[in-house]
Amino acid sequence: MKKNILLLSLFFLLFNVNNIFSQNITIKGKIQKPIVNSQGSESESKSLVRLLTFNDMLTLEQTTIFETKADSEGNFTIEANIDEITLAQIAVDLERADILLKPNATYEVEINIPEQDANSSYFERQSPTIKIIKANDENLYYQYHVSEMIIDDFLLNNFNQLYRSRNISLLDNIDIEIANNLGEIKSDFVKDNIRYRKAAMQMIANNDNGKKVISQHFNKNDILYSQPAYMNLFQEAFANYLSSNQFPPSELRYKIYSDTDTFLKFIKDNDAFLSENHDLAEIIIAWDLKRLYYEMPDDKVQIIKHINNIAQNSKNKKNKAIVNDIIKQINRLSFNTDAPVFSLKDKDGKIVNSSDFKDNLVLLQFVNHVSAMTDYQFNTLKELSQQWNDTIQIVTIATKESFDDFKQTFENKEYNWNLLNLGDDILLLEKYQIKTFPDYIILGKNNKIGMAPAPSPDRYLDFHVRRLHNYYKNK
């Protein structure tokens, strides 16, 4: 009998271990992308493919839960675990495509990366598109995608009427159109998405600063941390909430210098809604304090202290995670925080580490192709470097595809500072939040952030280099 019990226990243990290490979603995909090498032959580089999930839909902080390389034909397979229906992104190198995932589902996708104009700014870039060829997800993605298109079309065609006539009954047409196209919606995720998209349009029609929407959709309701439409509405409904009439600016500023308990008591004593919705109030206050952190720079030390205390004292795990992500966003690339490290090859193939510059101020210049703009900024930078002498070291980091061109430019123009090859370390661009080229970052001593981003050589860069030099000189 004991032997049978032991065998049964062993079976369940093995079964559970198997479940722990098994993946509950599989995505098979193919990447279609333009050829990027200068010779015009087929590129042999294999794209980095990542699956990123959002920690929550308010801060939009992300976690990479799977990483792989596509093969030379652009094929890849992702296997990962998720706990709930999740809006995620598949990243191909630095390009992102949205996908809605359901636990225990399989997907077959095609991702098309458009050819980008090298002279276009980050904000003019074309987004990649994702085509769901097959999805074993109980029709979730299809219902979500189609209902989103119906709502977008409705808003485009009826915005003026909603705004001018305040005719909320128009919103019933959305339900009719969705029912005609999709039948009964069974997924709570899709139902909630429709509900909060409609509520955002209700705010347009009500013209009451969101009071009715807050009462109907937030007051004593569950917080939907992973629902994008809920969190989009949250940001609209509670934007500048601590700047509303019940919190006079002078009194609010005075109370900010109280201890956190006194400050929070003042907020809740003056707002019945926050007083009755404790968990939601934590997020509203922390989110709005983040705004005040940037709007009230003289008070930011006290403001960040309150945000830290809210994170430390929250009894709600999800709230604590959100507020910690808010703190992470405030600190990311802020003055005197640790700079992302790098280890890259120079034009002679020698490895250069960021730690090699720890005793100096460093100007990082990120470039991706030779152009009239880069020539102009390089010439200006050369003039400034002659004035700076040993005040700051200049380091140009060129993308893998452009490195040889810049190597030739450096030789022709006799630029005498460091030129490094980004190579395959493309995630360094994400870490430094490089969204346009050329872009600049100043590193302080001991590999700390001095200024990120920094202005270009023709836009007061010299002033900030000298300012930071004097700061470290007098420290």
Short mmCIF file of N, CA, C and O in Angstrom, two decimals, residues 239-365:
data_model
loop_
_atom_site.label_atom_id
_atom_site.label_comp_id
_atom_site.label_asym_id
_atom_site.label_seq_id
_atom_site.Cartn_x
_atom_site.Cartn_y
_atom_site.Cartn_z
N ALA A 239 -6.41 62.53 -15.53
CA ALA A 239 -5.32 63.44 -15.91
C ALA A 239 -5.41 64.71 -15.05
O ALA A 239 -6.48 65.29 -14.89
N ASN A 240 -4.28 65.11 -14.49
CA ASN A 240 -4.22 66.34 -13.67
C ASN A 240 -5.19 66.31 -12.50
O ASN A 240 -5.70 67.36 -12.08
N TYR A 241 -5.45 65.13 -11.97
CA TYR A 241 -6.48 65.00 -10.93
C TYR A 241 -6.12 65.82 -9.69
O TYR A 241 -7.00 66.43 -9.07
N LEU A 242 -4.85 65.84 -9.32
CA LEU A 242 -4.45 66.59 -8.12
C LEU A 242 -4.39 68.10 -8.39
O LEU A 242 -4.10 68.87 -7.47
N SER A 243 -4.67 68.50 -9.62
CA SER A 243 -4.72 69.93 -9.93
C SER A 243 -6.16 70.43 -10.03
O SER A 243 -6.40 71.55 -10.45
N SER A 244 -7.11 69.57 -9.66
CA SER A 244 -8.53 69.97 -9.73
C SER A 244 -8.88 70.91 -8.58
O SER A 244 -8.08 71.14 -7.67
N ASN A 245 -10.12 71.42 -8.62
CA ASN A 245 -10.52 72.51 -7.73
C ASN A 245 -10.41 72.18 -6.24
O ASN A 245 -10.16 73.06 -5.42
N GLN A 246 -10.62 70.90 -5.87
CA GLN A 246 -10.61 70.57 -4.45
C GLN A 246 -9.22 70.56 -3.84
O GLN A 246 -9.06 70.40 -2.64
N PHE A 247 -8.18 70.72 -4.71
CA PHE A 247 -6.81 70.76 -4.20
C PHE A 247 -6.16 72.07 -4.63
O PHE A 247 -5.48 72.14 -5.66
N PRO A 248 -6.37 73.17 -3.87
CA PRO A 248 -5.77 74.46 -4.23
C PRO A 248 -4.25 74.33 -4.35
O PRO A 248 -3.61 73.71 -3.48
N PRO A 249 -3.65 74.85 -5.44
CA PRO A 249 -2.21 74.65 -5.70
C PRO A 249 -1.31 75.03 -4.52
O PRO A 249 -0.37 74.30 -4.20
N SER A 250 -1.59 76.16 -3.89
CA SER A 250 -0.72 76.60 -2.79
C SER A 250 -0.80 75.63 -1.60
O SER A 250 0.22 75.31 -0.98
N GLU A 251 -2.01 75.15 -1.31
CA GLU A 251 -2.18 74.22 -0.19
C GLU A 251 -1.58 72.85 -0.53
O GLU A 251 -0.96 72.20 0.32
N LEU A 252 -1.75 72.42 -1.79
CA LEU A 252 -1.18 71.15 -2.21
C LEU A 252 0.34 71.20 -2.09
O LEU A 252 0.96 70.25 -1.58
N ARG A 253 0.93 72.30 -2.53
CA ARG A 253 2.39 72.41 -2.46
C ARG A 253 2.86 72.40 -1.00
O ARG A 253 3.90 71.81 -0.68
N TYR A 254 2.10 73.04 -0.14
CA TYR A 254 2.45 73.07 1.29
C TYR A 254 2.38 71.66 1.88
O TYR A 254 3.28 71.23 2.61
N LYS A 255 1.33 70.91 1.52
CA LYS A 255 1.14 69.58 2.07
C LYS A 255 2.17 68.58 1.53
O LYS A 255 2.45 67.56 2.16
N ILE A 256 2.71 68.85 0.33
CA ILE A 256 3.73 67.97 -0.22
C ILE A 256 4.93 67.87 0.72
O ILE A 256 5.62 66.85 0.77
N TYR A 257 5.16 68.91 1.51
CA TYR A 257 6.29 68.91 2.44
C TYR A 257 5.94 68.30 3.79
O TYR A 257 6.75 68.34 4.72
N SER A 258 4.75 67.71 3.90
CA SER A 258 4.39 66.93 5.08
C SER A 258 4.93 65.52 4.91
O SER A 258 5.41 65.14 3.85
N ASP A 259 4.82 64.70 5.96
CA ASP A 259 5.14 63.29 5.79
C ASP A 259 4.06 62.64 4.91
O ASP A 259 2.98 63.20 4.72
N THR A 260 4.35 61.46 4.39
CA THR A 260 3.46 60.86 3.40
C THR A 260 2.08 60.56 3.96
O THR A 260 1.08 60.77 3.27
N ASP A 261 2.00 60.08 5.18
CA ASP A 261 0.68 59.79 5.78
C ASP A 261 -0.17 61.05 5.86
O ASP A 261 -1.37 61.02 5.55
N THR A 262 0.42 62.16 6.28
CA THR A 262 -0.31 63.43 6.38
C THR A 262 -0.73 63.92 4.99
O THR A 262 -1.85 64.40 4.80
N PHE A 263 0.19 63.77 4.02
CA PHE A 263 -0.12 64.19 2.66
C PHE A 263 -1.28 63.39 2.09
O PHE A 263 -2.23 63.96 1.52
N LEU A 264 -1.26 62.06 2.25
CA LEU A 264 -2.33 61.22 1.72
C LEU A 264 -3.65 61.49 2.44
O LEU A 264 -4.72 61.45 1.83
N LYS A 265 -3.58 61.76 3.73
CA LYS A 265 -4.81 62.07 4.49
C LYS A 265 -5.43 63.37 3.97
O LYS A 265 -6.65 63.46 3.81
N PHE A 266 -4.59 64.36 3.68
CA PHE A 266 -5.09 65.62 3.12
C PHE A 266 -5.81 65.36 1.79
O PHE A 266 -6.90 65.89 1.55
N ILE A 267 -5.21 64.53 0.94
CA ILE A 267 -5.81 64.23 -0.37
C ILE A 267 -7.17 63.56 -0.19
O ILE A 267 -8.18 63.97 -0.80
N LYS A 268 -7.22 62.53 0.64
CA LYS A 268 -8.46 61.76 0.78
C LYS A 268 -9.53 62.52 1.56
O LYS A 268 -10.72 62.36 1.29
N ASP A 269 -9.12 63.37 2.49
CA ASP A 269 -10.09 64.18 3.23
C ASP A 269 -10.80 65.18 2.33
O ASP A 269 -11.92 65.62 2.61
N ASN A 270 -10.13 65.53 1.22
CA ASN A 270 -10.70 66.52 0.31
C ASN A 270 -11.35 65.90 -0.92
O ASN A 270 -11.77 66.62 -1.82
N ASP A 271 -11.41 64.56 -0.96
CA ASP A 271 -11.97 63.89 -2.13
C ASP A 271 -12.66 62.60 -1.71
O ASP A 271 -11.99 61.61 -1.37
N ALA A 272 -13.98 62.59 -1.72
CA ALA A 272 -14.75 61.44 -1.27
C ALA A 272 -14.49 60.21 -2.14
O ALA A 272 -14.42 59.09 -1.65
N PHE A 273 -14.32 60.43 -3.44
CA PHE A 273 -14.09 59.31 -4.36
C PHE A 273 -12.80 58.58 -4.00
O PHE A 273 -12.77 57.34 -3.91
N LEU A 274 -11.72 59.32 -3.79
CA LEU A 274 -10.46 58.69 -3.43
C LEU A 274 -10.54 58.02 -2.08
O LEU A 274 -9.96 56.95 -1.85
N SER A 275 -11.27 58.61 -1.18
CA SER A 275 -11.43 58.05 0.15
C SER A 275 -12.16 56.70 0.12
O SER A 275 -11.86 55.80 0.91
N GLU A 276 -13.09 56.54 -0.83
CA GLU A 276 -13.89 55.31 -0.90
C GLU A 276 -13.28 54.24 -1.82
O GLU A 276 -13.78 53.13 -1.89
N ASN A 277 -12.21 54.59 -2.54
CA ASN A 277 -11.60 53.65 -3.48
C ASN A 277 -10.09 53.59 -3.20
O ASN A 277 -9.27 54.11 -3.96
N HIS A 278 -9.74 52.92 -2.11
CA HIS A 278 -8.36 52.97 -1.60
C HIS A 278 -7.34 52.49 -2.62
O HIS A 278 -6.34 53.17 -2.89
N ASP A 279 -7.53 51.30 -3.19
CA ASP A 279 -6.55 50.75 -4.12
C ASP A 279 -6.41 51.60 -5.37
O ASP A 279 -5.29 51.86 -5.85
N LEU A 280 -7.54 52.04 -5.91
CA LEU A 280 -7.49 52.90 -7.09
C LEU A 280 -6.83 54.23 -6.75
O LEU A 280 -6.07 54.79 -7.56
N ALA A 281 -7.10 54.74 -5.55
CA ALA A 281 -6.53 56.02 -5.12
C ALA A 281 -5.00 55.97 -5.11
O ALA A 281 -4.34 56.94 -5.49
N GLU A 282 -4.44 54.83 -4.70
CA GLU A 282 -2.97 54.71 -4.69
C GLU A 282 -2.39 54.94 -6.07
O GLU A 282 -1.39 55.65 -6.23
N ILE A 283 -3.03 54.33 -7.09
CA ILE A 283 -2.51 54.47 -8.45
C ILE A 283 -2.72 55.89 -8.96
O ILE A 283 -1.84 56.48 -9.59
N ILE A 284 -3.91 56.45 -8.71
CA ILE A 284 -4.21 57.82 -9.18
C ILE A 284 -3.20 58.80 -8.60
O ILE A 284 -2.63 59.64 -9.31
N ILE A 285 -2.96 58.71 -7.30
CA ILE A 285 -2.06 59.66 -6.64
C ILE A 285 -0.62 59.47 -7.14
O ILE A 285 0.06 60.45 -7.46
N ALA A 286 -0.16 58.22 -7.21
CA ALA A 286 1.22 57.97 -7.67
C ALA A 286 1.40 58.44 -9.11
O ALA A 286 2.43 59.04 -9.46
N TRP A 287 0.39 58.16 -9.96
CA TRP A 287 0.48 58.55 -11.37
C TRP A 287 0.51 60.07 -11.52
O TRP A 287 1.27 60.60 -12.34
N ASP A 288 -0.29 60.77 -10.73
CA ASP A 288 -0.31 62.22 -10.84
C ASP A 288 0.92 62.85 -10.18
O ASP A 288 1.39 63.90 -10.61
N LEU A 289 1.45 62.21 -9.16
CA LEU A 289 2.71 62.70 -8.57
C LEU A 289 3.85 62.60 -9.58
O LEU A 289 4.77 63.43 -9.57
N LYS A 290 3.80 61.59 -10.44
CA LYS A 290 4.81 61.49 -11.50
C LYS A 290 4.75 62.74 -12.38
O LYS A 290 5.80 63.30 -12.74
N ARG A 291 3.55 63.18 -12.73
CA ARG A 291 3.40 64.41 -13.54
C ARG A 291 3.95 65.61 -12.77
O ARG A 291 4.71 66.43 -13.33
N LEU A 292 3.61 65.72 -11.48
CA LEU A 292 4.07 66.85 -10.68
C LEU A 292 5.58 66.85 -10.51
O LEU A 292 6.21 67.90 -10.36
N TYR A 293 6.18 65.65 -10.54
CA TYR A 293 7.64 65.53 -10.42
C TYR A 293 8.33 66.35 -11.51
O TYR A 293 9.36 67.00 -11.27
N TYR A 294 7.76 66.32 -12.73
CA TYR A 294 8.36 67.06 -13.84
C TYR A 294 7.89 68.51 -13.88
O TYR A 294 8.62 69.39 -14.35
N GLU A 295 6.67 68.77 -13.41
CA GLU A 295 6.12 70.13 -13.46
C GLU A 295 6.60 70.99 -12.29
O GLU A 295 6.56 72.22 -12.37
N MET A 296 7.02 70.38 -11.19
CA MET A 296 7.46 71.12 -10.00
C MET A 296 8.88 70.68 -9.64
O MET A 296 9.10 70.01 -8.62
N PRO A 297 9.87 71.03 -10.46
CA PRO A 297 11.24 70.53 -10.25
C PRO A 297 11.83 70.91 -8.90
O PRO A 297 12.67 70.18 -8.36
N ASP A 298 11.40 72.04 -8.33
CA ASP A 298 11.93 72.45 -7.02
C ASP A 298 11.46 71.52 -5.90
O ASP A 298 12.07 71.49 -4.83
N ASP A 299 10.38 70.79 -6.17
CA ASP A 299 9.80 69.93 -5.12
C ASP A 299 10.00 68.45 -5.41
O ASP A 299 9.41 67.60 -4.75
N LYS A 300 10.82 68.12 -6.40
CA LYS A 300 10.86 66.73 -6.86
C LYS A 300 11.44 65.77 -5.83
O LYS A 300 11.07 64.59 -5.81
N VAL A 301 12.33 66.24 -4.96
CA VAL A 301 12.88 65.35 -3.92
C VAL A 301 11.78 64.89 -2.99
O VAL A 301 11.68 63.71 -2.63
N GLN A 302 10.91 65.82 -2.60
CA GLN A 302 9.81 65.48 -1.71
C GLN A 302 8.77 64.62 -2.43
O GLN A 302 8.21 63.68 -1.86
N ILE A 303 8.53 64.92 -3.70
CA ILE A 303 7.53 64.16 -4.48
C ILE A 303 7.97 62.72 -4.65
O ILE A 303 7.17 61.79 -4.45
N ILE A 304 9.24 62.48 -5.02
CA ILE A 304 9.70 61.11 -5.21
C ILE A 304 9.70 60.36 -3.88
O ILE A 304 9.50 59.14 -3.84
N LYS A 305 9.88 61.07 -2.78
CA LYS A 305 9.80 60.42 -1.45
C LYS A 305 8.40 59.88 -1.22
O LYS A 305 8.24 58.75 -0.74
N HIS A 306 7.37 60.64 -1.59
CA HIS A 306 5.99 60.17 -1.43
C HIS A 306 5.72 58.96 -2.33
O HIS A 306 5.08 57.99 -1.90
N ILE A 307 6.20 59.02 -3.57
CA ILE A 307 5.98 57.89 -4.48
C ILE A 307 6.65 56.64 -3.94
O ILE A 307 6.07 55.54 -3.94
N ASN A 308 7.88 56.78 -3.43
CA ASN A 308 8.59 55.63 -2.84
C ASN A 308 7.83 55.06 -1.66
O ASN A 308 7.71 53.84 -1.49
N ASN A 309 7.29 55.94 -0.83
CA ASN A 309 6.55 55.48 0.36
C ASN A 309 5.25 54.77 -0.03
O ASN A 309 4.86 53.79 0.63
N ILE A 310 4.59 55.25 -1.07
CA ILE A 310 3.37 54.57 -1.54
C ILE A 310 3.72 53.16 -2.00
O ILE A 310 3.01 52.19 -1.68
N ALA A 311 4.83 53.02 -2.73
CA ALA A 311 5.26 51.69 -3.19
C ALA A 311 5.59 50.78 -2.02
O ALA A 311 5.21 49.60 -1.99
N GLN A 312 6.30 51.30 -1.06
CA GLN A 312 6.74 50.48 0.07
C GLN A 312 5.58 50.06 0.96
O GLN A 312 5.56 48.94 1.50
N ASN A 313 4.59 50.92 1.12
CA ASN A 313 3.53 50.67 2.09
C ASN A 313 2.27 50.03 1.50
O ASN A 313 1.38 49.63 2.25
N SER A 314 2.20 49.94 0.17
CA SER A 314 1.00 49.38 -0.46
C SER A 314 0.82 47.92 -0.09
O SER A 314 1.77 47.13 -0.12
N LYS A 315 -0.41 47.55 0.26
CA LYS A 315 -0.73 46.15 0.58
C LYS A 315 -1.17 45.39 -0.68
O LYS A 315 -1.34 44.19 -0.64
N ASN A 316 -1.36 46.12 -1.76
CA ASN A 316 -1.82 45.53 -3.01
C ASN A 316 -0.60 45.24 -3.90
O ASN A 316 0.11 46.15 -4.31
N LYS A 317 -0.33 43.95 -4.19
CA LYS A 317 0.87 43.57 -4.94
C LYS A 317 0.92 44.20 -6.32
O LYS A 317 1.98 44.63 -6.78
N LYS A 318 -0.23 44.25 -7.00
CA LYS A 318 -0.24 44.84 -8.34
C LYS A 318 0.00 46.34 -8.29
O LYS A 318 0.69 46.90 -9.14
N ASN A 319 -0.59 47.00 -7.29
CA ASN A 319 -0.33 48.43 -7.11
C ASN A 319 1.14 48.68 -6.84
O ASN A 319 1.75 49.60 -7.40
N LYS A 320 1.71 47.86 -5.96
CA LYS A 320 3.12 48.02 -5.61
C LYS A 320 3.99 47.89 -6.86
O LYS A 320 4.93 48.67 -7.06
N ALA A 321 3.65 46.92 -7.73
CA ALA A 321 4.42 46.72 -8.96
C ALA A 321 4.30 47.93 -9.89
O ALA A 321 5.29 48.37 -10.48
N ILE A 322 3.07 48.48 -10.02
CA ILE A 322 2.87 49.65 -10.88
C ILE A 322 3.66 50.85 -10.37
O ILE A 322 4.34 51.54 -11.13
N VAL A 323 3.57 51.11 -9.06
CA VAL A 323 4.26 52.28 -8.51
C VAL A 323 5.78 52.11 -8.62
O VAL A 323 6.50 53.07 -8.89
N ASN A 324 6.27 50.89 -8.44
CA ASN A 324 7.70 50.64 -8.64
C ASN A 324 8.11 50.89 -10.09
O ASN A 324 9.21 51.38 -10.36
N ASP A 325 7.21 50.57 -11.04
CA ASP A 325 7.50 50.85 -12.44
C ASP A 325 7.48 52.35 -12.72
O ASP A 325 8.24 52.85 -13.56
N ILE A 326 6.62 53.09 -12.02
CA ILE A 326 6.62 54.55 -12.14
C ILE A 326 7.97 55.11 -11.67
O ILE A 326 8.56 55.98 -12.31
N ILE A 327 8.46 54.58 -10.55
CA ILE A 327 9.77 55.01 -10.03
C ILE A 327 10.87 54.67 -11.03
O ILE A 327 11.78 55.47 -11.27
N LYS A 328 10.78 53.48 -11.61
CA LYS A 328 11.77 53.06 -12.61
C LYS A 328 11.78 54.02 -13.79
O LYS A 328 12.85 54.40 -14.30
N GLN A 329 10.60 54.46 -14.24
CA GLN A 329 10.53 55.39 -15.37
C GLN A 329 11.11 56.74 -15.02
O GLN A 329 11.78 57.38 -15.85
N ILE A 330 10.86 57.21 -13.80
CA ILE A 330 11.42 58.49 -13.37
C ILE A 330 12.94 58.44 -13.33
O ILE A 330 13.64 59.37 -13.74
N ASN A 331 13.47 57.31 -12.85
CA ASN A 331 14.92 57.18 -12.68
C ASN A 331 15.66 56.84 -13.96
O ASN A 331 16.87 57.06 -14.06
N ARG A 332 14.96 56.28 -14.95
CA ARG A 332 15.63 55.82 -16.16
C ARG A 332 16.33 56.98 -16.88
O ARG A 332 15.71 57.97 -17.25
N LEU A 333 17.64 56.85 -17.04
CA LEU A 333 18.47 57.84 -17.73
C LEU A 333 18.40 59.22 -17.09
O LEU A 333 18.66 60.23 -17.74
N SER A 334 18.04 59.26 -15.80
CA SER A 334 18.02 60.56 -15.12
C SER A 334 19.42 60.87 -14.59
O SER A 334 20.27 59.99 -14.47
N PHE A 335 19.64 62.12 -14.27
CA PHE A 335 20.97 62.58 -13.87
C PHE A 335 21.53 61.77 -12.72
O PHE A 335 20.86 61.50 -11.72
N ASN A 336 22.79 61.35 -12.89
CA ASN A 336 23.57 60.66 -11.86
C ASN A 336 23.12 59.23 -11.59
O ASN A 336 23.54 58.63 -10.60
N THR A 337 22.28 58.66 -12.46
CA THR A 337 21.97 57.23 -12.36
C THR A 337 22.97 56.46 -13.22
O THR A 337 23.65 57.03 -14.06
N ASP A 338 23.06 55.16 -12.97
CA ASP A 338 24.03 54.35 -13.72
C ASP A 338 23.68 54.33 -15.21
O ASP A 338 22.53 54.08 -15.59
N ALA A 339 24.69 54.56 -16.03
CA ALA A 339 24.49 54.53 -17.48
C ALA A 339 24.57 53.09 -17.98
O ALA A 339 25.31 52.27 -17.43
N PRO A 340 23.78 52.75 -19.00
CA PRO A 340 23.91 51.41 -19.60
C PRO A 340 25.35 51.17 -20.07
O PRO A 340 25.97 52.05 -20.68
N VAL A 341 25.85 50.00 -19.78
CA VAL A 341 27.24 49.69 -20.13
C VAL A 341 27.33 49.17 -21.56
O VAL A 341 26.34 48.69 -22.11
N PHE A 342 28.51 49.28 -22.14
CA PHE A 342 28.71 48.71 -23.48
C PHE A 342 30.13 48.20 -23.60
O PHE A 342 31.05 48.59 -22.85
N SER A 343 30.31 47.30 -24.55
CA SER A 343 31.61 46.74 -24.89
C SER A 343 31.61 46.53 -26.40
O SER A 343 31.02 45.58 -26.90
N LEU A 344 32.26 47.46 -27.14
CA LEU A 344 32.17 47.50 -28.59
C LEU A 344 33.55 47.57 -29.21
O LEU A 344 34.52 47.99 -28.56
N LYS A 345 33.65 47.21 -30.48
CA LYS A 345 34.92 47.24 -31.20
C LYS A 345 35.12 48.61 -31.85
O LYS A 345 34.19 49.20 -32.39
N ASP A 346 36.39 49.07 -31.82
CA ASP A 346 36.72 50.31 -32.52
C ASP A 346 37.13 50.00 -33.96
O ASP A 346 37.01 48.85 -34.42
N LYS A 347 37.61 51.01 -34.68
CA LYS A 347 37.91 50.82 -36.11
C LYS A 347 39.08 49.88 -36.36
O LYS A 347 39.26 49.38 -37.47
N ASP A 348 39.85 49.59 -35.30
CA ASP A 348 40.96 48.65 -35.43
C ASP A 348 40.61 47.27 -34.90
O ASP A 348 41.48 46.39 -34.83
N GLY A 349 39.34 47.08 -34.48
CA GLY A 349 38.91 45.79 -33.97
C GLY A 349 39.20 45.59 -32.49
O GLY A 349 38.97 44.50 -31.95
N LYS A 350 39.69 46.62 -31.82
CA LYS A 350 39.99 46.53 -30.39
C LYS A 350 38.72 46.76 -29.57
O LYS A 350 37.91 47.64 -29.88
N ILE A 351 38.53 45.96 -28.52
CA ILE A 351 37.36 46.10 -27.65
C ILE A 351 37.50 47.34 -26.77
O ILE A 351 38.54 47.54 -26.11
N VAL A 352 36.48 48.16 -26.78
CA VAL A 352 36.43 49.36 -25.94
C VAL A 352 35.22 49.23 -25.02
O VAL A 352 34.10 49.00 -25.49
N ASN A 353 35.44 49.37 -23.72
CA ASN A 353 34.37 49.25 -22.72
C ASN A 353 33.99 50.63 -22.20
O ASN A 353 34.83 51.54 -22.12
N SER A 354 32.73 50.78 -21.82
CA SER A 354 32.29 52.06 -21.23
C SER A 354 33.07 52.38 -19.97
O SER A 354 33.33 53.55 -19.67
N SER A 355 33.50 51.34 -19.25
CA SER A 355 34.26 51.55 -18.01
C SER A 355 35.63 52.18 -18.27
O SER A 355 36.25 52.74 -17.36
N ASP A 356 36.10 52.11 -19.53
CA ASP A 356 37.40 52.72 -19.87
C ASP A 356 37.35 54.24 -19.72
O ASP A 356 38.41 54.88 -19.62
N PHE A 357 36.15 54.81 -19.70
CA PHE A 357 36.00 56.26 -19.66
C PHE A 357 35.52 56.76 -18.29
O PHE A 357 35.09 57.90 -18.17
N LYS A 358 35.60 55.91 -17.28
CA LYS A 358 34.95 56.24 -15.99
C LYS A 358 35.52 57.49 -15.32
O LYS A 358 34.85 58.12 -14.48
N ASP A 359 36.73 57.88 -15.67
CA ASP A 359 37.34 59.06 -15.05
C ASP A 359 37.10 60.34 -15.85
O ASP A 359 37.64 61.40 -15.51
N ASN A 360 36.31 60.23 -16.91
CA ASN A 360 36.12 61.38 -17.80
C ASN A 360 34.64 61.65 -18.06
O ASN A 360 33.79 60.78 -17.90
N LEU A 361 34.39 62.90 -18.48
CA LEU A 361 33.11 63.19 -19.12
C LEU A 361 33.15 62.61 -20.52
O LEU A 361 34.18 62.67 -21.19
N VAL A 362 32.03 62.06 -20.99
CA VAL A 362 31.99 61.42 -22.30
C VAL A 362 30.75 61.92 -23.06
O VAL A 362 29.65 61.97 -22.50
N LEU A 363 30.96 62.29 -24.32
CA LEU A 363 29.85 62.60 -25.20
C LEU A 363 29.65 61.42 -26.13
O LEU A 363 30.52 61.11 -26.95
N LEU A 364 28.53 60.73 -26.00
CA LEU A 364 28.18 59.65 -26.92
C LEU A 364 27.38 60.22 -28.07
O LEU A 364 26.39 60.94 -27.86
N GLN A 365 27.81 59.89 -29.27
CA GLN A 365 27.09 60.30 -30.48
C GLN A 365 26.66 59.03 -31.22
O GLN A 365 27.51 58.21 -31.59
#
